[in-house]
PDB file of C-alpha atoms in Angstrom:
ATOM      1  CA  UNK A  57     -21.700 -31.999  -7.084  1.00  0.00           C
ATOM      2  CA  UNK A  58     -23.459 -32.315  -3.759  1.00  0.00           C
ATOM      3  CA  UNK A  59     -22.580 -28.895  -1.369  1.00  0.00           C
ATOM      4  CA  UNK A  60     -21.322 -26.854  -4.239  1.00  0.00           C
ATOM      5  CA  UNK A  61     -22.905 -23.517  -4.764  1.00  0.00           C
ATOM      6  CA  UNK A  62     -22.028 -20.750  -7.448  1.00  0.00           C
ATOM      7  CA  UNK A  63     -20.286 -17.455  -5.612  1.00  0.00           C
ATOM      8  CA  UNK A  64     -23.426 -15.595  -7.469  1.00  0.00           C
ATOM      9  CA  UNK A  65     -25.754 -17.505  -5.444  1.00  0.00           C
ATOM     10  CA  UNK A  66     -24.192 -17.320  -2.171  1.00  0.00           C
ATOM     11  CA  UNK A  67     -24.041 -13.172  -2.165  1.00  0.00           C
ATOM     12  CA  UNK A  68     -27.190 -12.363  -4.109  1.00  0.00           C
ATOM     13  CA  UNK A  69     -29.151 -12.185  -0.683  1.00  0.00           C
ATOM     14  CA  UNK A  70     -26.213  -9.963   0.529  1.00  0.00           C
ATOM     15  CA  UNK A  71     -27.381  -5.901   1.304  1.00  0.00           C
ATOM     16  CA  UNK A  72     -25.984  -3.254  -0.979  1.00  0.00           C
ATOM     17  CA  UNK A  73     -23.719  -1.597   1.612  1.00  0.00           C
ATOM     18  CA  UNK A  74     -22.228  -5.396   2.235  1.00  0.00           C
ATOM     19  CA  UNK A  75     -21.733  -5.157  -1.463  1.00  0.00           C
ATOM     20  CA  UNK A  76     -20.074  -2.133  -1.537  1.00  0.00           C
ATOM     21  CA  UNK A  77     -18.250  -2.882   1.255  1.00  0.00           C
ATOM     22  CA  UNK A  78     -16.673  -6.070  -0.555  1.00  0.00           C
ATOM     23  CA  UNK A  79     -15.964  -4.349  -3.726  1.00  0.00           C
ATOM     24  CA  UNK A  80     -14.120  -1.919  -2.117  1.00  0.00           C
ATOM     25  CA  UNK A  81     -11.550  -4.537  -0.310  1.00  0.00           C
ATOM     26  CA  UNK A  82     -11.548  -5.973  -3.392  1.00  0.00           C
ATOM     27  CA  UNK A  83     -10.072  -2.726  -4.837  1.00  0.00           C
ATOM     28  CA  UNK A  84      -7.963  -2.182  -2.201  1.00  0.00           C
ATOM     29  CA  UNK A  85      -5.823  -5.883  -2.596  1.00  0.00           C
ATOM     30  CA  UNK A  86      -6.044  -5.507  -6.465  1.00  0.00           C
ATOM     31  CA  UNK A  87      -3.636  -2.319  -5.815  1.00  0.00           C
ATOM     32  CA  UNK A  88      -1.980  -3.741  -2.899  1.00  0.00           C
ATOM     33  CA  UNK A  89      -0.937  -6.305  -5.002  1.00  0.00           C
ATOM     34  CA  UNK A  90       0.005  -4.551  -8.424  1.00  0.00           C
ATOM     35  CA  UNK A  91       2.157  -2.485  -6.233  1.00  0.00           C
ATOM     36  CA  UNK A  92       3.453  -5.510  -4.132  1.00  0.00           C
ATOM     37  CA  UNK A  93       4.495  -6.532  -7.997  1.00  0.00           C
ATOM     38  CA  UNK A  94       6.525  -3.395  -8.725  1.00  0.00           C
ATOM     39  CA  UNK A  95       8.167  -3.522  -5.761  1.00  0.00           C
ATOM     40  CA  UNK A  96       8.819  -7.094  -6.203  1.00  0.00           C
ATOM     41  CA  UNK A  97       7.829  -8.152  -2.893  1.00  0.00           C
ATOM     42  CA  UNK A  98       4.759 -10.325  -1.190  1.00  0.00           C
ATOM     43  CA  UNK A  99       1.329  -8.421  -0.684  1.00  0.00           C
ATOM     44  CA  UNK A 100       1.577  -9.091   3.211  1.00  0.00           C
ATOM     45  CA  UNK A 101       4.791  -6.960   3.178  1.00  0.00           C
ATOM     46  CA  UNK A 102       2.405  -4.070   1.417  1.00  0.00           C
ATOM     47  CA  UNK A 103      -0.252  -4.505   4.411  1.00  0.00           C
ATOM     48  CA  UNK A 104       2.234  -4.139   7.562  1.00  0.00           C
ATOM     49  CA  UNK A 105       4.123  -1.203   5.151  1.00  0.00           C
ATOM     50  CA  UNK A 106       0.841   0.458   5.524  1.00  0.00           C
ATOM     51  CA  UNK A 107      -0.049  -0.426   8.955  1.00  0.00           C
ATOM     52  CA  UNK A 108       3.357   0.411  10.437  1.00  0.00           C
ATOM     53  CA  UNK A 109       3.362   4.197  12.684  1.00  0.00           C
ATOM     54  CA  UNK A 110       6.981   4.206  11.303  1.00  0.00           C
ATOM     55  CA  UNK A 111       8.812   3.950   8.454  1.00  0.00           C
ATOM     56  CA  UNK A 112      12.345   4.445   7.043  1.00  0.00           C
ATOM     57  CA  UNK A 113      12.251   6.841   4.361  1.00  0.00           C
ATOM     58  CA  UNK A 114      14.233   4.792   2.097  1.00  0.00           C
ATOM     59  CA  UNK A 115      11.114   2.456   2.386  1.00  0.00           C
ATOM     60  CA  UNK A 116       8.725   5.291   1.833  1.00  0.00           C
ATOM     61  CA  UNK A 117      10.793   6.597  -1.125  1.00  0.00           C
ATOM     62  CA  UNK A 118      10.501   3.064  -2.897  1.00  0.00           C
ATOM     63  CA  UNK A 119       6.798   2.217  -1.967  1.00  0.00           C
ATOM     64  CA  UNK A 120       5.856   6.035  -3.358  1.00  0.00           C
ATOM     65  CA  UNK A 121       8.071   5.695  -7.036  1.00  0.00           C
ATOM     66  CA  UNK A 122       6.431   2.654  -7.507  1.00  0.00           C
ATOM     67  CA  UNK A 123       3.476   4.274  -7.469  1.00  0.00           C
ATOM     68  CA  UNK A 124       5.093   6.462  -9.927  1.00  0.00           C
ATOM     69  CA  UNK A 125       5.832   9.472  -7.621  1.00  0.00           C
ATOM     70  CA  UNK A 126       8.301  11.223  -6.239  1.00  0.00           C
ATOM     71  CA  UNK A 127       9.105  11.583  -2.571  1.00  0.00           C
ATOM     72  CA  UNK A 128      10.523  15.216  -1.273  1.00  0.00           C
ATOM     73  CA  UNK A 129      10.813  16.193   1.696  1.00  0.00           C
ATOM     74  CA  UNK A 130      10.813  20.014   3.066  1.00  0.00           C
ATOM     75  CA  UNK A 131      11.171  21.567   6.546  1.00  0.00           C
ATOM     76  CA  UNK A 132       8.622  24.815   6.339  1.00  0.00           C
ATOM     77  CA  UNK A 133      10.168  27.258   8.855  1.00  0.00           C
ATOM     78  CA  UNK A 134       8.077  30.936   9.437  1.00  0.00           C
ATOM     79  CA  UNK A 135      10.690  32.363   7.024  1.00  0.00           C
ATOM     80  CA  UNK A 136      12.422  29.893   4.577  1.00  0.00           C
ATOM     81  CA  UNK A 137      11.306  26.239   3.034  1.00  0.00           C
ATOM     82  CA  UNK A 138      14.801  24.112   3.110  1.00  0.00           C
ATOM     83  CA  UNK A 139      14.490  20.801   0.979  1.00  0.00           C
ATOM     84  CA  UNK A 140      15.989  18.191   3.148  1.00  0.00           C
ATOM     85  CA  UNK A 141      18.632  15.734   0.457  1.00  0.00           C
ATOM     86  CA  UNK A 142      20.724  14.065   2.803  1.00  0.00           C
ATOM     87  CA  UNK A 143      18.295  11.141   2.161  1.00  0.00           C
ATOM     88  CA  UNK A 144      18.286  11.092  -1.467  1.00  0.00           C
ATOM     89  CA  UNK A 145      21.231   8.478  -1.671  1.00  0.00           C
ATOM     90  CA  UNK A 146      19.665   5.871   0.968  1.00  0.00           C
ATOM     91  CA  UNK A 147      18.762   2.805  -0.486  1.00  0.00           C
ATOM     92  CA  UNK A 148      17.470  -0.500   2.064  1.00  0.00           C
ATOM     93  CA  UNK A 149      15.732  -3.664   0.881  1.00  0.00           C
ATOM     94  CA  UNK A 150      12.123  -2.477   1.874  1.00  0.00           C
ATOM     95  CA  UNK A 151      10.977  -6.532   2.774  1.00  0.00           C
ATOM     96  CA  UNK A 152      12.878  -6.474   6.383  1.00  0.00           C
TER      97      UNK A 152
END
């Protein structure tokens, strides 16, 4: 087994902010890709979902109850809150 090399050996020279650093991208796709799961969709789809400046709300509404929320939306005007529902009925397939 010429060339091969335990992952423990490879990172155990590696500083404790590069470790950190690791284990917290590691945490990151481990939820990217349980939610990627509920949504029943690829993990890439997850990443540009939350890289994108824009997003329909139907998308937003499916990402956030798989998470096991609730999306609402409300203008806030100087005198009154209004709940905006118009969007409640919208469904799209969120892997466009």
């Amino acid at each position: 087994m010429t060339g091969h090399k335990k992952f423990s050996n490879l990172t155990k020279d590696f500083s404790a902010e590069r470790k950190a650093k690791i284990a917290t991208q590691t945490a990151k796709l481990k939820e990217e890709m349980a939610l990627a799961e509920k949504l029943q969709i690829k993990q890439p789809a997850i990443s540009r979902l939350e890289n994108r400046t824009d997003m329909y709300v139907s998308h937003l509404r499916q990402v956030i109850e798989a998470m096991g929320g609730e999306l609402k939306i409300t203008a806030k005007f100087p005198d009154v809150e209004v709940t905006i529902t118009n969007f409640e009925n919208l469904a799209m397939d969120i892997d466009e």
